[in-house]
XYZ file of C-alpha atoms in Angstrom:
698
model
C -51.540 58.636 42.227
C -51.383 57.879 38.559
C -47.632 58.013 38.405
C -47.279 55.824 41.550
C -49.509 53.078 40.321
C -47.157 51.719 37.764
C -44.311 51.664 40.238
C -46.382 49.610 42.696
C -47.343 47.158 39.933
C -43.707 46.807 38.933
C -42.845 45.999 42.505
C -45.536 43.351 42.650
C -44.301 41.795 39.402
C -40.814 41.627 40.803
C -42.041 39.936 43.947
C -44.028 37.459 41.871
C -40.955 36.788 39.697
C -38.821 36.012 42.717
C -41.514 33.768 44.144
C -41.827 31.887 40.870
C -38.062 31.362 40.667
C -37.994 29.988 44.191
C -40.904 27.700 43.455
C -39.271 26.460 40.206
C -36.062 25.684 42.038
C -37.944 23.776 44.651
C -39.596 21.591 41.964
C -37.551 18.584 40.777
C -38.378 16.951 37.478
C -37.295 13.371 36.725
C -34.316 12.984 34.346
C -35.095 12.003 30.792
C -33.893 8.503 30.058
C -31.255 8.101 27.307
C -33.456 6.096 24.963
C -36.112 8.856 25.055
C -33.544 11.259 23.633
C -31.932 8.860 21.184
C -35.078 7.323 19.709
C -36.479 10.540 18.104
C -33.037 11.329 16.689
C -32.816 7.780 15.336
C -36.180 8.191 13.625
C -34.945 11.386 12.037
C -31.833 9.551 10.870
C -33.810 6.634 9.464
C -36.766 8.373 7.881
C -35.530 11.879 7.234
C -38.562 13.554 8.894
C -37.035 16.979 8.509
C -35.162 18.466 5.616
C -31.471 18.783 5.951
C -30.120 22.276 5.816
C -26.650 23.453 5.207
C -24.959 24.081 8.531
C -23.939 27.702 8.861
C -22.560 29.439 11.915
C -24.992 32.028 13.220
C -24.149 35.577 14.084
C -24.027 34.742 17.756
C -21.440 32.029 17.157
C -23.822 29.148 17.815
C -23.816 26.178 15.460
C -26.760 24.071 14.407
C -26.004 20.485 15.421
C -29.131 19.059 13.837
C -27.137 16.988 11.348
C -25.267 15.141 14.086
C -26.728 11.695 14.557
C -26.634 8.986 17.227
C -24.577 5.846 16.996
C -26.476 2.800 15.751
C -27.537 0.701 12.792
C -30.351 2.290 10.823
C -33.077 3.387 13.222
C -31.736 1.210 16.054
C -29.742 3.484 18.364
C -28.183 2.204 21.569
C -27.109 4.344 24.562
C -24.181 1.959 25.129
C -22.941 2.718 21.613
C -22.730 6.453 22.290
C -19.482 6.077 24.229
C -17.831 4.909 20.976
C -19.391 7.625 18.833
C -16.161 9.551 18.303
C -13.384 9.799 15.766
C -10.898 7.789 17.851
C -13.086 4.699 17.896
C -13.714 5.141 14.185
C -9.957 5.274 13.608
C -9.529 1.923 15.374
C -11.937 0.069 13.068
C -10.820 2.008 9.984
C -7.144 1.177 10.606
C -7.933 -2.501 11.209
C -9.686 -2.671 7.839
C -6.842 -0.799 6.121
C -4.256 -3.134 7.688
C -6.322 -6.129 6.572
C -6.386 -4.938 2.977
C -2.672 -4.122 3.154
C -1.962 -7.706 4.232
C -3.983 -8.955 1.262
C -2.025 -6.665 -1.092
C 1.279 -7.952 0.268
C 0.199 -11.578 -0.055
C -1.035 -10.991 -3.602
C 2.237 -9.384 -4.680
C 4.325 -12.176 -3.144
C 2.083 -14.838 -4.655
C 2.100 -13.261 -8.120
C 5.878 -12.892 -8.094
C 6.257 -16.525 -7.119
C 3.684 -17.613 -9.713
C 5.464 -15.731 -12.499
C 8.725 -17.372 -11.506
C 7.250 -20.864 -11.701
C 5.198 -20.643 -14.888
C 5.329 -19.353 -18.371
C 2.849 -16.478 -18.419
C 1.943 -14.537 -21.547
C 2.415 -10.795 -21.717
C -1.297 -10.017 -21.735
C -1.761 -12.281 -18.702
C 1.040 -10.517 -16.873
C -0.587 -7.163 -17.569
C -3.939 -8.429 -16.293
C -2.374 -9.714 -13.070
C -0.360 -6.597 -12.357
C -2.719 -3.791 -13.402
C -6.249 -5.061 -12.697
C -6.193 -3.357 -9.276
C -4.888 -0.044 -10.589
C -7.204 0.093 -13.589
C -10.345 -0.757 -11.602
C -9.532 1.786 -8.882
C -8.801 4.488 -11.454
C -12.130 3.868 -13.222
C -14.262 4.202 -10.078
C -12.255 6.777 -8.072
C -14.001 9.857 -9.501
C -17.519 8.446 -9.115
C -16.933 7.160 -5.582
C -15.424 10.492 -4.545
C -18.324 12.527 -5.989
C -21.377 10.408 -5.187
C -20.054 8.641 -2.104
C -19.186 11.895 -0.351
C -22.815 12.197 0.786
C -22.996 8.654 2.214
C -19.513 7.929 3.504
C -20.463 5.364 6.148
C -22.419 3.238 3.645
C -19.382 3.274 1.348
C -17.164 2.109 4.236
C -19.480 -0.828 4.902
C -19.565 -1.810 1.217
C -15.779 -1.488 1.101
C -15.422 -3.840 4.080
C -17.578 -6.442 2.336
C -15.651 -6.140 -0.939
C -12.280 -6.502 0.813
C -13.384 -9.850 2.224
C -14.895 -10.937 -1.089
C -11.722 -10.102 -3.003
C -9.657 -12.066 -0.489
C -11.844 -15.143 -0.935
C -11.522 -14.900 -4.711
C -7.731 -14.987 -4.343
C -7.996 -18.018 -2.041
C -10.106 -20.075 -4.453
C -7.285 -21.348 -6.774
C -5.455 -22.921 -3.809
C -7.834 -25.858 -3.625
C -6.542 -29.314 -4.547
C -5.229 -29.502 -8.087
C -3.271 -31.946 -10.126
C 0.212 -31.422 -11.538
C 0.345 -28.263 -13.586
C 3.881 -27.324 -14.451
C 5.597 -27.935 -17.781
C 8.851 -29.431 -16.621
C 11.920 -31.068 -18.050
C 13.098 -33.879 -15.836
C 16.846 -34.387 -16.174
C 19.663 -35.844 -14.151
C 21.649 -33.159 -12.367
C 24.991 -34.849 -12.926
C 27.104 -35.444 -16.011
C 25.813 -38.414 -17.996
C 25.783 -39.127 -21.669
C 22.200 -40.456 -21.529
C 19.425 -38.065 -20.559
C 15.710 -38.577 -20.004
C 13.441 -35.726 -21.050
C 9.737 -35.413 -20.448
C 7.432 -33.801 -22.931
C 5.732 -30.444 -22.664
C 2.464 -30.620 -20.806
C -0.595 -28.591 -21.540
C -1.626 -25.792 -19.294
C -3.522 -27.355 -16.392
C -6.537 -25.985 -14.603
C -4.582 -24.419 -11.718
C -2.821 -21.893 -13.926
C -6.052 -20.850 -15.633
C -7.895 -20.588 -12.326
C -5.078 -18.595 -10.783
C -5.020 -16.060 -13.606
C -8.789 -15.582 -13.702
C -9.508 -15.473 -9.971
C -6.532 -13.337 -9.012
C -7.420 -10.856 -11.747
C -11.025 -10.737 -10.553
C -9.953 -10.540 -6.912
C -7.657 -7.595 -7.548
C -10.387 -5.833 -9.516
C -12.703 -6.134 -6.510
C -9.925 -4.945 -4.197
C -9.369 -1.891 -6.398
C -13.025 -0.901 -6.060
C -12.957 -1.561 -2.297
C -9.855 0.561 -1.713
C -11.194 3.869 -3.001
C -13.746 4.560 -0.226
C -11.051 3.852 2.366
C -8.341 6.042 0.845
C -10.534 8.876 -0.460
C -13.669 9.139 1.647
C -11.871 7.905 4.749
C -9.391 10.778 4.539
C -12.055 13.447 4.145
C -14.194 11.867 6.894
C -11.251 12.025 9.308
C -10.256 15.545 8.259
C -13.808 16.843 8.771
C -13.984 15.411 12.294
C -10.728 16.740 13.768
C -9.117 20.123 14.235
C -7.045 21.671 11.453
C -3.670 21.053 13.047
C -4.624 17.618 14.403
C -5.479 16.198 10.991
C -1.840 15.367 10.236
C -1.567 12.979 13.186
C -4.764 11.121 12.326
C -3.904 10.898 8.624
C -0.379 9.784 9.507
C -1.816 6.916 11.550
C -4.116 5.936 8.674
C -1.288 6.006 6.115
C 0.974 4.157 8.540
C -1.626 1.400 8.840
C -1.575 0.859 5.085
C 2.202 0.364 5.039
C 2.132 -1.885 8.116
C -0.459 -4.131 6.503
C 1.435 -4.365 3.210
C 4.714 -5.191 4.931
C 2.967 -7.752 7.152
C 1.673 -9.437 4.006
C 5.220 -9.603 2.673
C 6.559 -11.108 5.903
C 3.683 -13.608 6.197
C 4.015 -14.665 2.562
C 7.822 -14.927 2.579
C 7.958 -18.466 4.038
C 5.596 -19.614 1.280
C 7.920 -18.460 -1.506
C 9.356 -21.528 -3.186
C 13.093 -21.838 -3.417
C 14.226 -22.755 -6.878
C 14.491 -26.470 -7.263
C 18.129 -27.323 -6.468
C 17.687 -30.868 -7.704
C 16.690 -31.690 -11.247
C 16.582 -35.454 -10.996
C 14.048 -37.222 -13.159
C 12.350 -38.784 -10.129
C 11.491 -35.399 -8.598
C 7.994 -33.988 -8.794
C 7.028 -30.384 -8.601
C 6.704 -29.280 -4.957
C 3.784 -26.961 -5.649
C 1.451 -29.966 -5.521
C 1.987 -30.151 -1.751
C -1.500 -29.856 -0.201
C -0.085 -28.242 2.948
C 1.354 -25.412 0.853
C -1.985 -24.806 -0.869
C -3.982 -24.920 2.337
C -1.592 -22.440 3.937
C -2.300 -19.869 1.219
C -6.012 -20.565 1.390
C -6.197 -20.199 5.184
C -4.288 -16.896 5.192
C -6.645 -15.344 2.644
C -9.618 -16.767 4.567
C -8.477 -15.186 7.829
C -8.056 -11.847 6.079
C -11.599 -12.085 4.696
C -13.042 -12.882 8.127
C -11.275 -9.917 9.727
C -12.597 -7.615 7.007
C -16.143 -8.864 7.428
C -15.911 -8.443 11.213
C -15.616 -4.697 10.568
C -19.026 -4.554 8.843
C -21.175 -4.032 11.938
C -18.865 -1.628 13.833
C -18.432 0.645 10.800
C -22.159 0.651 10.035
C -22.904 2.029 13.514
C -21.099 5.334 12.954
C -23.107 8.346 11.736
C -22.210 10.403 8.678
C -21.546 13.383 10.968
C -19.559 12.809 14.124
C -20.579 14.670 17.301
C -18.839 18.041 17.227
C -17.940 17.841 13.524
C -20.361 20.637 12.563
C -18.693 22.992 15.022
C -15.252 22.009 13.717
C -16.259 22.638 10.104
C -17.844 25.966 11.042
C -14.629 27.000 12.744
C -12.566 26.040 9.713
C -14.735 28.249 7.499
C -13.693 31.290 9.514
C -10.116 31.077 8.317
C -9.003 32.619 5.049
C -9.280 30.299 2.064
C -6.680 29.365 -0.519
C -8.935 29.377 -3.558
C -11.114 31.762 -5.482
C -13.785 33.477 -3.400
C -16.463 32.623 -5.959
C -15.970 28.936 -5.126
C -16.014 29.412 -1.355
C -19.685 28.492 -0.902
C -19.946 26.247 -3.954
C -22.981 23.969 -4.019
C -23.311 21.070 -6.455
C -26.069 18.585 -7.211
C -25.816 14.930 -8.095
C -26.325 15.219 -11.843
C -23.601 14.223 -14.247
C -23.212 17.793 -15.484
C -22.484 18.854 -11.903
C -19.714 16.261 -11.834
C -18.151 17.656 -15.006
C -18.497 21.204 -13.700
C -16.655 20.232 -10.515
C -13.951 18.442 -12.486
C -13.475 21.516 -14.672
C -12.979 23.661 -11.569
C -10.320 21.266 -10.279
C -8.566 20.963 -13.638
C -8.135 24.737 -13.689
C -6.284 24.586 -10.361
C -2.562 24.292 -11.295
C -1.479 23.883 -7.681
C -3.689 20.816 -7.307
C -2.393 19.232 -10.531
C 1.255 19.811 -9.556
C 0.686 18.337 -6.102
C -1.058 15.302 -7.607
C 1.894 14.748 -9.963
C 4.230 15.151 -6.992
C 2.283 12.478 -5.123
C 2.491 10.162 -8.140
C 6.272 10.536 -8.469
C 6.751 10.177 -4.712
C 4.837 6.896 -4.662
C 7.221 5.415 -7.233
C 10.030 5.220 -4.667
C 8.027 3.032 -2.298
C 6.728 1.073 -5.282
C 10.240 0.500 -6.574
C 11.350 -0.705 -3.147
C 8.473 -3.169 -2.846
C 8.729 -4.321 -6.473
C 12.467 -4.611 -6.926
C 14.059 -4.744 -3.452
C 13.628 -8.525 -2.873
C 15.214 -9.386 -6.222
C 17.969 -6.829 -5.624
C 18.816 -8.277 -2.205
C 18.762 -11.827 -3.550
C 21.221 -11.127 -6.358
C 23.370 -8.414 -4.828
C 24.004 -10.025 -1.444
C 23.548 -13.727 -2.384
C 20.425 -14.442 -0.329
C 17.715 -17.058 -0.706
C 14.343 -15.855 -2.085
C 12.703 -16.421 1.309
C 15.330 -14.429 3.196
C 15.357 -11.634 0.603
C 11.561 -11.284 0.707
C 11.492 -11.300 4.521
C 14.250 -8.670 4.767
C 12.468 -6.483 2.223
C 9.291 -6.673 4.303
C 11.164 -5.871 7.507
C 12.719 -2.797 5.891
C 9.466 -1.638 4.282
C 7.524 -2.072 7.536
C 9.408 0.262 9.892
C 10.776 2.545 7.177
C 7.555 3.364 5.357
C 5.316 3.259 8.433
C 7.626 5.415 10.539
C 8.001 7.949 7.737
C 4.247 8.331 7.219
C 3.569 8.605 10.943
C 6.376 11.059 11.711
C 5.473 13.170 8.687
C 1.951 13.644 10.029
C 3.127 14.267 13.585
C 5.697 16.878 12.536
C 3.319 18.958 10.414
C 0.673 18.825 13.162
C 3.056 19.652 16.004
C 4.574 22.603 14.150
C 1.119 23.695 12.909
C 2.537 24.317 9.459
C 0.990 26.835 7.115
C 0.395 26.019 3.471
C 3.763 27.367 2.364
C 5.496 25.510 5.174
C 3.926 22.239 4.025
C 5.434 22.596 0.560
C 8.800 23.649 1.970
C 8.752 20.556 4.176
C 8.039 18.349 1.140
C 10.921 19.869 -0.811
C 13.450 19.602 2.043
C 12.686 15.972 2.893
C 12.771 15.022 -0.799
C 16.216 16.596 -1.179
C 17.481 14.661 1.869
C 16.201 11.385 0.380
C 17.958 12.288 -2.894
C 21.238 12.650 -1.043
C 20.789 9.307 0.699
C 20.032 7.609 -2.615
C 23.431 8.616 -3.975
C 25.148 6.725 -1.131
C 23.253 3.508 -1.860
C 25.074 3.040 -5.190
C 28.398 2.665 -3.400
C 27.044 -0.039 -1.068
C 27.257 -3.136 -3.249
C 29.255 -6.341 -3.465
C 31.691 -7.490 -6.098
C 30.122 -10.180 -8.292
C 31.242 -13.781 -7.916
C 32.911 -15.408 -10.896
C 30.448 -17.486 -12.903
C 31.622 -20.167 -15.310
C 30.548 -19.355 -18.876
C 29.292 -15.865 -17.918
C 32.153 -13.942 -16.336
C 34.750 -16.740 -16.408
C 35.751 -18.823 -19.451
C 36.431 -22.220 -17.832
C 40.073 -21.383 -17.239
C 40.573 -20.372 -20.862
C 39.003 -23.448 -22.421
C 35.546 -21.991 -23.067
C 33.907 -18.766 -24.241
C 32.111 -16.032 -22.320
C 28.358 -16.235 -22.846
C 28.417 -19.983 -23.477
C 27.863 -22.430 -20.614
C 29.162 -25.339 -22.650
C 32.921 -26.014 -22.680
C 35.135 -28.973 -23.676
C 35.022 -30.262 -20.077
C 31.214 -30.742 -20.180
C 30.299 -31.018 -23.853
C 29.598 -34.755 -23.563
C 27.252 -34.342 -20.575
C 24.237 -33.128 -22.588
C 23.465 -30.486 -19.960
C 20.279 -28.417 -20.030
C 19.958 -24.762 -19.035
C 16.234 -25.071 -18.411
C 16.535 -25.385 -14.639
C 18.942 -23.339 -12.595
C 20.672 -25.434 -9.892
C 23.825 -23.540 -9.039
C 26.781 -25.078 -7.215
C 29.965 -23.574 -5.825
C 33.201 -25.342 -6.706
C 36.275 -25.591 -4.536
C 37.873 -23.090 -6.913
C 35.356 -20.426 -5.674
C 33.705 -20.327 -9.093
C 29.941 -20.711 -9.433
C 28.564 -23.175 -11.973
C 25.081 -23.192 -13.459
C 24.468 -26.804 -12.421
C 26.478 -29.889 -11.408
C 26.155 -31.068 -14.979
C 27.896 -27.970 -16.370
C 30.650 -28.495 -13.779
C 31.168 -32.012 -15.145
C 30.331 -33.766 -11.846
C 29.746 -37.493 -12.319
C 28.146 -38.463 -9.006
C 26.873 -37.046 -5.727
C 26.338 -38.083 -2.124
C 24.196 -36.802 0.719
C 26.017 -36.600 4.025
C 24.348 -35.203 7.165
C 21.427 -33.981 5.012
C 23.860 -31.963 2.875
C 24.579 -32.835 -0.720
C 28.077 -32.872 -2.179
C 29.405 -33.468 -5.710
C 32.492 -35.430 -6.772
C 34.725 -36.028 -9.824
C 33.839 -32.676 -11.470
C 35.880 -32.470 -14.671
C 35.607 -28.663 -14.967
C 36.904 -28.004 -11.425
C 40.674 -28.445 -11.359
C 41.919 -25.926 -8.786
C 41.270 -25.024 -5.190
C 41.602 -26.666 -1.817
C 40.265 -30.200 -1.566
C 38.110 -31.267 1.367
C 37.779 -34.901 2.416
C 34.401 -36.193 3.561
C 33.875 -38.820 6.246
C 34.187 -41.669 3.737
C 37.577 -40.646 2.331
C 36.346 -39.027 -0.912
C 37.340 -35.493 -1.938
C 34.487 -33.011 -2.372
C 34.640 -30.853 -5.507
C 31.482 -28.755 -5.125
C 28.520 -28.035 -2.881
C 25.012 -26.833 -3.844
C 24.209 -23.139 -3.653
C 25.877 -19.880 -4.538
C 29.447 -19.037 -3.645
C 30.087 -16.748 -0.723
C 30.575 -13.198 -1.979
C 32.651 -12.374 1.125
C 30.744 -9.117 1.449
C 29.622 -7.665 4.777
C 27.862 -4.573 3.440
C 24.296 -5.828 3.875
C 23.710 -4.055 7.253
C 25.021 -0.785 5.794
C 22.776 -1.124 2.752
C 19.728 -1.813 4.912
C 20.532 1.260 7.028
C 20.738 3.511 3.949
C 17.597 2.116 2.305
C 15.723 2.421 5.611
C 16.724 6.076 6.010
C 15.810 6.807 2.401
C 12.353 5.292 2.816
C 11.762 7.262 6.049
C 12.615 10.635 4.498
C 10.801 9.780 1.291
C 7.646 8.835 3.239
C 7.722 12.154 5.111
C 6.075 13.701 2.042
C 2.927 11.571 1.967
C 0.751 13.229 4.627
C 1.850 16.836 3.821
C 0.908 16.315 0.163
C -2.545 15.053 1.163
C -3.078 18.012 3.498
C -1.928 20.426 0.793
C -4.381 18.926 -1.706
C -7.246 19.187 0.791
C -6.510 22.798 1.707
C -6.209 24.100 -1.833
C -9.782 23.266 -2.892
C -13.247 24.240 -1.586
C -14.740 22.134 1.183
C -17.364 20.596 -1.083
C -14.705 19.436 -3.564
C -12.197 17.854 -1.184
C -13.252 14.262 -1.788
C -13.359 14.837 -5.534
C -9.920 16.476 -5.423
C -8.523 13.383 -3.729
C -10.276 11.265 -6.369
C -8.607 13.263 -9.137
C -5.232 12.926 -7.410
C -5.672 9.144 -7.200
C -6.506 8.936 -10.900
C -3.354 10.928 -11.684
C -1.460 8.669 -9.278
C -2.623 5.615 -11.215
C -1.951 7.057 -14.671
C 1.514 8.473 -13.935
C 2.569 6.354 -10.968
C 1.287 2.897 -10.189
C 0.536 1.797 -13.761
C 3.798 2.778 -15.517
C 5.862 2.269 -12.330
C 6.010 -1.548 -12.294
C 6.684 -1.588 -16.030
C 9.514 0.882 -15.569
C 11.200 -1.038 -12.755
C 10.623 -4.437 -14.347
C 11.987 -3.295 -17.709
C 15.074 -1.852 -16.084
C 15.584 -5.040 -14.109
C 15.196 -7.248 -17.149
C 17.652 -5.097 -19.089
C 20.344 -6.059 -16.568
C 19.717 -9.775 -17.195
C 22.695 -11.587 -18.707
C 21.322 -15.151 -18.814
C 17.693 -16.172 -19.198
C 15.927 -19.514 -19.080
C 14.802 -20.950 -22.424
C 13.327 -24.400 -21.939
C 12.811 -27.244 -24.353
C 9.222 -26.188 -24.900
C 10.481 -22.979 -26.525
C 9.236 -20.677 -23.763
C 11.451 -17.880 -22.528
C 11.287 -17.956 -18.742
C 12.695 -15.945 -15.862
C 16.148 -14.454 -15.659
C 18.701 -16.648 -13.900
C 21.702 -14.321 -13.695
C 21.838 -10.510 -13.448
C 24.547 -7.940 -13.938
C 24.713 -6.741 -10.342
C 26.487 -3.445 -11.056
C 24.058 -2.458 -13.807
C 21.114 -3.455 -11.621
C 22.324 -1.205 -8.790
C 22.769 1.843 -11.030
C 19.416 1.359 -12.766
C 17.427 0.925 -9.559
C 18.992 3.888 -7.782
C 18.871 6.021 -10.918
C 15.126 5.532 -11.430
C 14.374 6.251 -7.759
C 16.572 9.349 -7.973
C 14.634 10.649 -10.984
C 11.323 9.987 -9.221
C 12.311 11.980 -6.153
C 13.713 14.719 -8.366
C 10.322 14.971 -10.070
C 8.703 15.302 -6.644
C 10.954 18.258 -5.864
C 10.301 19.869 -9.250
C 6.500 19.554 -9.124
C 6.326 20.770 -5.529
C 8.560 23.739 -6.350
C 6.339 24.686 -9.284
C 3.252 24.441 -7.053
C 4.953 26.565 -4.408
C 5.809 29.418 -6.781
C 2.381 29.314 -8.454
C 0.731 29.566 -5.064
C 3.108 32.298 -3.942
C 2.429 34.291 -7.097
C -1.362 34.019 -6.938
C -1.925 34.374 -3.228
C -0.601 37.238 -1.180
C 1.211 36.640 2.058
C -1.750 37.985 4.014
C -4.034 35.278 2.682
C -2.067 32.398 4.128
C -3.624 30.416 6.932
C -3.809 32.675 9.990
C -3.050 31.524 13.486
C -6.569 30.261 14.132
C -6.534 26.895 15.836
C -9.776 25.010 15.628
C -9.918 22.812 18.705
C -11.909 19.671 19.077
C -14.998 20.745 20.993
C -16.221 18.809 23.943
C -19.611 17.509 23.000
C -22.007 18.406 25.782
C -25.031 16.336 26.478
C -28.241 18.074 25.594
C -30.540 18.882 28.425
C -34.074 17.685 28.101
C -36.530 20.316 27.056
C -38.797 20.844 29.966
């Protein structure tokens, strides 16, 4: 009996268990409403009622999702917002903000180039205009990367506000101003009597422009770092390993699209050099419509940036599913020292220096950062020097040259960044494959650069520069016996093309005594320096000697040049996303944002700061005639040596891409020497998990 008793009790327990299961199934509990689940999580997000712990995968493979937060502003969480609480919606708002800042950058560069062409600007003022953005971003990059890594969303919101503020600062000088340009008013035809105006003092517009554009670019430099450093790490932490390239390619593509859009939008506002130097003319920059156009464009950009404030503030610091993605990435073999695998750092300044010391001792990271700096110089050279190159090499107007440069930069750079990310993600490249891809695409762009040198036009003969007034004058001197009594001035460039297919600096230097305007087109007559060529009779029976503008170079190589420069930019831009991914993968997870910050500082020091000086110096060295006005100020270059300009531009870009290949090759062999083949990234694909809704605890 004793042995049977337990068996009977076990049978009763089993019957009771079955009955309880049936009864529990028959009971139906009401579903928990969404706000009852979101509100406690929102309180945790707002007040921090529980301590945050480091998320570690458990032995059973489960991941603690306690750090994942609902979508909302502060403690206000909305169930309707949860449908947008994913990385794709974040990418939409992030890319809009990046495009907006890119448009502002393009407008600023076009405006500064136009401003420098219209005014005499001191060297220190030029440096302030050109490098305020780079210097400010370099000074704050390390601190934003280290301290902002813990509060990425807050940094994105502050960045959105600063982008709009910087745009408004750049719009401020475009308010109504009085005349501001020091100008010499002269007749543009040959006369023995000339009327000259005195040198005016610097007016308020020039001072306001210098101060507000410098301040605006400083603010933009601070605003850019959270987007380009923390934004990259935020995206990389929220997507699978081999999907990161596509998302980063889209983000980088947005930056190029915005910059090129700024170029295209600002191109119609670029002033064509004054083709008439009559004493009755006034400077066209006083046109209120022109000023309001600049002001409205910057205002629209500021409004778009500020519209991103609320959407970006709704996203949590940890996207749903990001903890599981990060836990899966930790399972793969790492590319750095094991002692730094689980590195934990505080927020003290000594922790910052300790982290920087760890990164400085990583030669692969330093080589990749230098490779990124040299690679960026090609795109910088194209944006800095391409409009001037097109204008002088293919005889285009400043507006057309700027628009064409923007249209080449837009598809070329954007397509290269996007395809580079798609290719590395589709092929699921390992670390070694990433560096091989960088080296191969850089070599292809080097080959294409060599073909660009051969695509150029023969220069047009220019009286006093490359032609000696049919033997009566001297090369390098615009004055000849045929115009020595005209008292011509070289202060304002107003080129004309004579019937002898020779270009003259102005109608005065061609010896033209009078002009007429027929059908809204000006023509010049009785030019003493023009003695050959076919004569053309106008409708009134007079013979035209010259027309305003440059002579036709009779060169049809512009489409071929654009095709080569487009292909070069595409292959050169292929390197951008792979370099970023290589930098991220070669450092511990806790140091990824700081590693990108270090790479951006190196990019500024060795790339964006010396780059414009390098290209501008090389361009100025090819100048063969420069403006020197009556006020004693040396102005812009009027005439360039086209052949020398072509060789210098292509040669510098060639050296930059060669440096990219060299630095990447050094990084590849260092990595190959230090890491065995077995420690490369294994074939572990971390997929984006489907975030399941939590069931209510009953």
